[in-house]
PDB file of C-alpha atoms and ligand atoms in Angstrom:
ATOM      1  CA  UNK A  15      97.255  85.089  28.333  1.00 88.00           C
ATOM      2  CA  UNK A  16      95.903  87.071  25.671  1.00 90.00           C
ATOM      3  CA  UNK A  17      99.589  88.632  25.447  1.00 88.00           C
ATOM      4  CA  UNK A  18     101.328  85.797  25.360  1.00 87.00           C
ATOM      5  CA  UNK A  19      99.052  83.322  23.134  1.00 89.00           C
ATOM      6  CA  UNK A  20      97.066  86.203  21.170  1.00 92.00           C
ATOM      7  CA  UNK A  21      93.706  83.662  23.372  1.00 95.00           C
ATOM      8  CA  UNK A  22      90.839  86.217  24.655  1.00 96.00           C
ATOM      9  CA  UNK A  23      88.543  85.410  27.254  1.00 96.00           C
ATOM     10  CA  UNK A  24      84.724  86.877  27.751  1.00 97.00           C
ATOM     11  CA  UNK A  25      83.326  86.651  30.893  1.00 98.00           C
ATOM     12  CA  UNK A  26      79.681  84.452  30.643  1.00 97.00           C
ATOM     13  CA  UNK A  27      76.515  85.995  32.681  1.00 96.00           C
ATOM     14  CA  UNK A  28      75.094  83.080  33.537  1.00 96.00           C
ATOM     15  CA  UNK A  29      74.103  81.592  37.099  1.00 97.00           C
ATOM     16  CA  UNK A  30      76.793  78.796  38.521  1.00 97.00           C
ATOM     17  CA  UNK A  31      76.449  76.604  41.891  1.00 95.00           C
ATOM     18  CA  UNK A  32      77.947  79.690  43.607  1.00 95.00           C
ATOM     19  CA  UNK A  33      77.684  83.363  43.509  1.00 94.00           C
ATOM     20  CA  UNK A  34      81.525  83.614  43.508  1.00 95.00           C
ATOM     21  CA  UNK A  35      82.034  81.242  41.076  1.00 97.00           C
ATOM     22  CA  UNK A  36      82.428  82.559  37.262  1.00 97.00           C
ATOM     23  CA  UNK A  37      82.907  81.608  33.368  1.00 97.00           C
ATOM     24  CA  UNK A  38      84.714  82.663  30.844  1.00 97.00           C
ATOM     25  CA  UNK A  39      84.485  81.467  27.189  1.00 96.00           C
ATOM     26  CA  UNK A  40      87.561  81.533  25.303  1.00 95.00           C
ATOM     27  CA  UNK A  41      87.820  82.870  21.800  1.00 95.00           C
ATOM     28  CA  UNK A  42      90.462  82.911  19.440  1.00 94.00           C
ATOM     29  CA  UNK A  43      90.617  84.741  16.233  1.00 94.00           C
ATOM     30  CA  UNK A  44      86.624  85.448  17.058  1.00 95.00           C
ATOM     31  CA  UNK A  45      85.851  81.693  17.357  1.00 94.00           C
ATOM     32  CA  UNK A  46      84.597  80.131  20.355  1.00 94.00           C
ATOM     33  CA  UNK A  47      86.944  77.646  21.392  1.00 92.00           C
ATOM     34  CA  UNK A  48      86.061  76.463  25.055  1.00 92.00           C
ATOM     35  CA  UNK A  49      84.677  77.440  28.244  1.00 95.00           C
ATOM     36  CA  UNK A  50      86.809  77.846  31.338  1.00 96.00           C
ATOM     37  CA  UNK A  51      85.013  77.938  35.302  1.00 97.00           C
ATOM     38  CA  UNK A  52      86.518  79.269  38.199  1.00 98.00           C
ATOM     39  CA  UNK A  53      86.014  78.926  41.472  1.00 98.00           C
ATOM     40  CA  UNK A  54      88.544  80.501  43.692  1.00 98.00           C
ATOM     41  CA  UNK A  55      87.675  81.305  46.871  1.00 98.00           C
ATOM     42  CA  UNK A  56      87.819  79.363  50.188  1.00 97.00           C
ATOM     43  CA  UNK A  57      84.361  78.752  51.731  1.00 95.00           C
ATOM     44  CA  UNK A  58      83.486  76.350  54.449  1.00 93.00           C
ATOM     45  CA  UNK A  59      81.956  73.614  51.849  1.00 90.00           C
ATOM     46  CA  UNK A  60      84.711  73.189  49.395  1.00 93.00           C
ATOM     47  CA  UNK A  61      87.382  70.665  49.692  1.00 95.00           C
ATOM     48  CA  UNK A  62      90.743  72.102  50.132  1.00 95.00           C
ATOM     49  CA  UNK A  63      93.763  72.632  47.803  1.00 96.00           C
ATOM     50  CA  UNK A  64      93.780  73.639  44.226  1.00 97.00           C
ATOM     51  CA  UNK A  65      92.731  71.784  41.079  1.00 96.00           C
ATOM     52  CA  UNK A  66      92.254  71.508  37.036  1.00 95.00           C
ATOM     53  CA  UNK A  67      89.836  69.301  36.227  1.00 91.00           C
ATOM     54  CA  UNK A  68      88.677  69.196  32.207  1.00 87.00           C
ATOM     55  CA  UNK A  69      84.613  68.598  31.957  1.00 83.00           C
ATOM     56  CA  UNK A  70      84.238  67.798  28.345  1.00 81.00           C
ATOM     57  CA  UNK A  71      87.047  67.100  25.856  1.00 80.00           C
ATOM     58  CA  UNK A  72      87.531  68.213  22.894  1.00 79.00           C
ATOM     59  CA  UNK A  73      85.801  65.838  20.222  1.00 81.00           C
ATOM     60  CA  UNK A  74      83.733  65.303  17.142  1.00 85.00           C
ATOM     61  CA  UNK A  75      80.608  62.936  18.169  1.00 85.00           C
ATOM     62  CA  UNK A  76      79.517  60.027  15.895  1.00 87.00           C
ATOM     63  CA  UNK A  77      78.052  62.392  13.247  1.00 92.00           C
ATOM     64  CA  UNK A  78      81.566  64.181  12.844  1.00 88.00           C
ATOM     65  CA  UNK A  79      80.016  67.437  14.754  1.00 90.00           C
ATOM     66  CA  UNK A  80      82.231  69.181  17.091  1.00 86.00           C
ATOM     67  CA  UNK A  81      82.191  68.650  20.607  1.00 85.00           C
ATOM     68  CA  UNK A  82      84.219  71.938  22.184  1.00 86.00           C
ATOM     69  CA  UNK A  83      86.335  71.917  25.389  1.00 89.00           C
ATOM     70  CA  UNK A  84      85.046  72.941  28.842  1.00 91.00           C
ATOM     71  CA  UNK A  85      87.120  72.746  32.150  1.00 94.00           C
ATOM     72  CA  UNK A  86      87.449  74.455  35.519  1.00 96.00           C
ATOM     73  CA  UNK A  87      89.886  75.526  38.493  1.00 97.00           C
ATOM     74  CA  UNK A  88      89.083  75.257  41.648  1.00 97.00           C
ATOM     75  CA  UNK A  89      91.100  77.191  44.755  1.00 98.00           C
ATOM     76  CA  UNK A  90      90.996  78.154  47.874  1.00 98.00           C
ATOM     77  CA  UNK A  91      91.825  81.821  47.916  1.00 98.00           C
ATOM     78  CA  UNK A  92      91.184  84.107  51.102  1.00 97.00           C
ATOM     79  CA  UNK A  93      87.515  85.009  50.668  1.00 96.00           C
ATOM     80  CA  UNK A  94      86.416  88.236  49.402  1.00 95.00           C
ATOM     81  CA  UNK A  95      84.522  90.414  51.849  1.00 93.00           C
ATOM     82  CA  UNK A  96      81.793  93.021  51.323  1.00 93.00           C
ATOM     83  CA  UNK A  97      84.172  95.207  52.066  1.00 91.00           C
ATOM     84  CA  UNK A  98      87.838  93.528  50.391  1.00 91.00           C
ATOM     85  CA  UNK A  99      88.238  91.990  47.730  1.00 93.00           C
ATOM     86  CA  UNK A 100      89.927  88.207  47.578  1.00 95.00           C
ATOM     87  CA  UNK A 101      93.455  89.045  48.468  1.00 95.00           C
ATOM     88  CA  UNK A 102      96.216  86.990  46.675  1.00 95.00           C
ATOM     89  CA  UNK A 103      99.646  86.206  48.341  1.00 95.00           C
ATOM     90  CA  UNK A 104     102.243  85.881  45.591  1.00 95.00           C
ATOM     91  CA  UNK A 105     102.061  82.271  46.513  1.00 96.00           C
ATOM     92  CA  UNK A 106      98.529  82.353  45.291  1.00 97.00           C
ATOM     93  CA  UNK A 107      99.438  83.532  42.139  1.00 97.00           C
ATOM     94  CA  UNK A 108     101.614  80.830  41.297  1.00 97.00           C
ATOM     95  CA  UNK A 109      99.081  78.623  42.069  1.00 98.00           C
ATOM     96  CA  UNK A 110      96.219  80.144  40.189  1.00 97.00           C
ATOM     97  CA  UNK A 111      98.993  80.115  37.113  1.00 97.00           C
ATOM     98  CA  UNK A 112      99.786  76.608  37.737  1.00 97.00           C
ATOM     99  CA  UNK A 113      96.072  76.126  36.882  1.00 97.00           C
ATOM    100  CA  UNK A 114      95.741  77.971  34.320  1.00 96.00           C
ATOM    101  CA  UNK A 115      98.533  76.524  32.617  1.00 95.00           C
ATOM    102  CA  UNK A 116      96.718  72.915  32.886  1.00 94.00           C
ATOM    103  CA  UNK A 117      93.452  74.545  31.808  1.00 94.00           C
ATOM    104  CA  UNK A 118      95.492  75.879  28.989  1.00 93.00           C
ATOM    105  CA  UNK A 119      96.985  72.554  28.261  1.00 91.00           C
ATOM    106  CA  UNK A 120      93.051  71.072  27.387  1.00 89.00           C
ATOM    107  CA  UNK A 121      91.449  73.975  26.153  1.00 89.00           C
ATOM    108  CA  UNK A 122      93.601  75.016  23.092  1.00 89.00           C
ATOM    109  CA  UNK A 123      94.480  71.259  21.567  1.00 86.00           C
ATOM    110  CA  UNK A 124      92.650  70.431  18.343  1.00 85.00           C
ATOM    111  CA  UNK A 125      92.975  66.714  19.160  1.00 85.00           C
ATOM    112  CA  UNK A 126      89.304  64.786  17.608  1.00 84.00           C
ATOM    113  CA  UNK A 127      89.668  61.954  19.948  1.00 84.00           C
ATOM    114  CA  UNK A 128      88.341  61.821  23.248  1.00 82.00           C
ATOM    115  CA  UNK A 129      90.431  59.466  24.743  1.00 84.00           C
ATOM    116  CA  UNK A 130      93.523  61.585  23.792  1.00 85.00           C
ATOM    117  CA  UNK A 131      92.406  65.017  23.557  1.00 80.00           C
ATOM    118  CA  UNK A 132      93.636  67.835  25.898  1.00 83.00           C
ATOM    119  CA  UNK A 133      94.966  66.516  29.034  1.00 85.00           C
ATOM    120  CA  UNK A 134      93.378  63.005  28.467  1.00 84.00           C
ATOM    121  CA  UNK A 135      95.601  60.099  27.862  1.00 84.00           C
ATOM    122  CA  UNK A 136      98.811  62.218  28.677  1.00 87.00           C
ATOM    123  CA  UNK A 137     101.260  60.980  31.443  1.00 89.00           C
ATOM    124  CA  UNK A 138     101.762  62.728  35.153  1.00 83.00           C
ATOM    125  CA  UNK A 139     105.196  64.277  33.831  1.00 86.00           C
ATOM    126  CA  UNK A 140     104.189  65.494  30.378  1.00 91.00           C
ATOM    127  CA  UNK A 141     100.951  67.111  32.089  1.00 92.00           C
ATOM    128  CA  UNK A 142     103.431  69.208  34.568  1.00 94.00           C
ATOM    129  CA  UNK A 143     104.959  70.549  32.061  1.00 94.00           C
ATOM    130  CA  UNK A 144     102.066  73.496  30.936  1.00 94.00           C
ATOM    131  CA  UNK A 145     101.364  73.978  34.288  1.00 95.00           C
ATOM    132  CA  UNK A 146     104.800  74.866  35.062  1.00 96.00           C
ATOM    133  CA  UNK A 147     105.734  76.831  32.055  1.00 95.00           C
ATOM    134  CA  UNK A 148     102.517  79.256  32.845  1.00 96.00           C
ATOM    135  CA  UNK A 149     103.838  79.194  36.705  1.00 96.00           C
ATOM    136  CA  UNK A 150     107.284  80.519  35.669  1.00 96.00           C
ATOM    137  CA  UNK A 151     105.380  83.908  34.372  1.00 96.00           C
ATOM    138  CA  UNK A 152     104.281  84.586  37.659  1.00 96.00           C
ATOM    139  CA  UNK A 153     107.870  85.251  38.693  1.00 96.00           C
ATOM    140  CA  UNK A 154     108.436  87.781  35.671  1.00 96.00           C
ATOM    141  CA  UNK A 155     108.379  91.324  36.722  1.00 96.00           C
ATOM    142  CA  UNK A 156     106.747  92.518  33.396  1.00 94.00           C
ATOM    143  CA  UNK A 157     103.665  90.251  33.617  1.00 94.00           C
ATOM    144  CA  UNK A 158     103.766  90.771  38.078  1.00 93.00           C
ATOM    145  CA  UNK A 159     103.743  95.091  36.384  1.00 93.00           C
ATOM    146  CA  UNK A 160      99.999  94.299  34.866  1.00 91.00           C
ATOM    147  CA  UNK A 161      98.060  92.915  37.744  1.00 89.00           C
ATOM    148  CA  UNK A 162      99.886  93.061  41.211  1.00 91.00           C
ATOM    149  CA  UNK A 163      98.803  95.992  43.271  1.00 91.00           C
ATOM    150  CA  UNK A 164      97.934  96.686  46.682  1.00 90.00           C
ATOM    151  CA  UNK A 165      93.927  96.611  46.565  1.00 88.00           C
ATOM    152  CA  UNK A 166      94.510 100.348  48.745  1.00 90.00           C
ATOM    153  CA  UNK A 167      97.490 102.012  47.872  1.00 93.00           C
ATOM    154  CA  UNK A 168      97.896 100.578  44.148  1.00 89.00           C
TER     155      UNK A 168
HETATM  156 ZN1   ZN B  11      99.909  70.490  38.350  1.00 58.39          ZN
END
């Protein structure tokens, strides 16, 4: 992402509802922008599938101070082991890019109205369409080249 959009994300040390669980806030140009939770892996008290979902909206408040995004993606990877980490099919990926391309879709608008900002407000078809641009990189050998290795043999 930070390729493609010039976004960074910095990984939060905080404590979520689960140990695998994590955070990321998202910066551009140095400026906090949003934070972004995921939760990826399968475990017996998660409902299944995979899922956006946007927790605060981009907004300014009555007072005209700035309310900044915050979303999260929820999967259900293989589980990481003590001894493996979570492995991905390629299927996986997609998904996880699917996601991220919804996350993506709330986190970087600059809309001040909550009712309309980020994913709010914007029909089933028109929200695909983020998602599925971001999928279609997960079928690009040059972006496959910077992540997908065998966790052995590499
Ligand atoms: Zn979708």
């Amino acid at each position: 992402m930070h390729k493609l959009l010039g976004i960074e994300f910095r990984k939060v040390d905080i404590k979520l509802w689960d140990e695998k669980a994590s955070a990321y806030d998202l910066y551009i140009n140095n400026e906090l922008r949003s934070r972004l939770y995921l939760d990826l892996e399968a475990r017996s008290s998660k409902r299944g599938g995979a899922w956006m979902n946007n927790w605060q909206s981009h907004c300014l408040d009555e007072k005209g101070k700035e309310i900044l995004y915050s979303a999260y993606i929820v999967c259900n990877f293989p589980a990481s082991s003590d001894t493996a980490p979570s492995l991905l099919r390629h299927d996986d990926v997609v998904t996880l890019f699917h996601e991220m391309g919804h996350a993506l879709h709330h986190m970087l608008s600059t809309v001040n109205e909550n009712s309309v900002s980020g994913v709010n407000g914007v029909e089933w078809d028109a929200v695909e369409f983020p998602s599925q641009f971001v999928e279609s990189f997960a079928y690009e050998p040059q972006v496959l080249k910077l992540f997908a290795l065998h966790h052995n043999s590499g």
